[in-house]
XYZ file of C-alpha atoms in Angstrom:
149
model
C -46.906 50.533 22.085
C -43.463 51.317 20.641
C -42.030 48.508 22.762
C -44.550 46.072 21.322
C -43.597 47.076 17.752
C -39.873 46.783 18.522
C -40.317 43.336 20.067
C -42.444 42.169 17.130
C -39.878 43.479 14.645
C -37.064 41.731 16.507
C -38.996 38.428 16.573
C -39.760 38.637 12.843
C -36.097 39.396 12.131
C -34.874 36.443 14.238
C -37.386 34.066 12.656
C -36.307 35.127 9.164
C -32.655 34.475 10.029
C -33.539 31.088 11.502
C -35.599 30.105 8.460
C -32.769 31.112 6.072
C -30.346 29.002 8.065
C -32.677 26.026 7.808
C -32.940 26.411 4.039
C -29.164 26.688 3.758
C -28.625 23.570 5.882
C -30.957 21.583 3.657
C -28.965 22.553 0.569
C -25.594 21.332 1.818
C -24.115 18.211 0.240
C -22.981 15.243 2.256
C -19.324 15.066 3.169
C -17.670 11.679 3.483
C -14.687 11.409 5.750
C -12.170 8.744 4.925
C -8.491 8.127 4.754
C -6.630 8.252 1.497
C -3.571 6.067 1.213
C -0.598 8.388 1.033
C 2.777 7.001 0.072
C 6.063 8.674 -0.562
C 8.812 6.380 -1.776
C 12.302 7.708 -2.514
C 13.623 4.161 -2.960
C 11.745 3.697 -6.243
C 13.131 6.985 -7.564
C 16.707 5.881 -6.853
C 16.030 2.400 -8.284
C 14.738 3.847 -11.534
C 17.736 6.182 -11.723
C 20.102 3.214 -11.336
C 18.169 0.997 -13.765
C 17.952 3.672 -16.464
C 21.652 4.517 -16.467
C 23.755 2.775 -19.102
C 26.846 2.162 -17.002
C 26.127 2.594 -13.309
C 29.232 2.973 -11.167
C 28.866 2.195 -7.461
C 32.075 3.933 -6.436
C 30.969 7.210 -7.948
C 27.450 6.883 -6.530
C 28.770 6.076 -3.041
C 31.173 9.009 -3.165
C 28.444 11.469 -4.115
C 26.081 9.955 -1.516
C 28.697 10.373 1.223
C 29.246 13.982 0.256
C 25.523 14.713 0.077
C 24.438 12.823 3.214
C 20.978 12.361 1.674
C 18.452 10.031 3.218
C 15.813 7.981 1.460
C 12.357 7.957 2.997
C 9.389 5.682 2.577
C 6.254 7.058 4.174
C 2.807 5.510 4.210
C -0.203 5.569 6.504
C 1.095 2.585 8.444
C 4.781 3.300 8.947
C 7.800 5.394 8.050
C 11.207 4.070 7.030
C 14.319 6.160 6.543
C 17.776 5.024 5.418
C 20.756 6.982 4.270
C 21.532 6.680 0.595
C 24.952 5.199 1.405
C 23.416 2.405 3.502
C 20.879 1.603 0.798
C 23.488 1.503 -1.987
C 25.691 -0.795 0.097
C 22.712 -3.016 0.849
C 21.829 -3.279 -2.837
C 25.403 -4.060 -3.847
C 25.872 -6.670 -1.107
C 22.545 -8.349 -1.854
C 23.189 -8.405 -5.622
C 26.669 -9.827 -5.022
C 25.260 -12.645 -2.859
C 22.416 -13.496 -5.258
C 22.610 -15.680 -8.322
C 19.404 -14.458 -9.997
C 16.761 -11.752 -9.689
C 14.273 -13.818 -7.671
C 16.919 -14.577 -5.058
C 17.843 -10.888 -5.039
C 14.232 -9.855 -4.397
C 13.864 -12.486 -1.652
C 17.054 -11.453 0.147
C 16.326 -7.749 -0.190
C 12.822 -8.177 1.227
C 14.316 -10.159 4.131
C 16.749 -7.291 4.799
C 13.947 -4.696 4.747
C 10.843 -6.450 6.134
C 8.770 -3.274 6.339
C 8.975 -2.919 2.534
C 8.539 -6.634 1.813
C 5.179 -6.305 0.026
C 6.405 -3.451 -2.149
C 9.699 -5.125 -3.049
C 8.059 -8.410 -3.998
C 5.314 -6.808 -6.079
C 7.401 -4.196 -7.919
C 9.049 -5.229 -11.192
C 11.660 -2.477 -10.957
C 13.637 -4.533 -8.420
C 14.301 -7.243 -11.014
C 15.483 -4.531 -13.414
C 17.617 -3.136 -10.596
C 19.299 -6.516 -10.165
C 20.067 -6.688 -13.883
C 21.677 -3.230 -13.747
C 23.614 -3.791 -10.513
C 24.875 -7.367 -10.890
C 27.571 -6.648 -13.533
C 29.159 -4.047 -11.248
C 29.598 -6.433 -8.288
C 32.608 -8.669 -7.633
C 30.937 -11.950 -8.583
C 29.241 -10.270 -11.508
C 32.629 -9.275 -12.911
C 33.962 -12.783 -12.360
C 30.986 -14.243 -14.229
C 31.684 -11.864 -17.109
C 35.264 -13.146 -17.510
C 35.738 -15.612 -20.360
C 36.245 -19.244 -19.440
C 39.892 -20.158 -19.872
C 39.497 -23.872 -19.320
């Protein structure tokens, strides 16, 4: 008889646990799994730093970049791009020197970095970057000279 009572008590206990679990499962909210677009772009930070400075000097920036050996990283869900800061500064200076206006600068820069083409062409900061960088290049200084003839 004691065995029958123990078995009955155990069954009632297990059924109560099972029924509580069912009630708890019914109260849970739905969870949606998806992918959020994650981007990390050091290039834009450097571009804004260059554009916001009054008198940007490439020699000084290259010297500090060589000493620091920093790298710029663009990371998104699709790909990852990393360049050293020295390479990027040289690329900007060379592209600005070869370009006659900001649209040509954006086109040439996007051709040099095809993985960032969509970002370069859609971001307005690259036109501001050209305006800040062009006077410090060789042809920019020549254009700034007064016409003698």
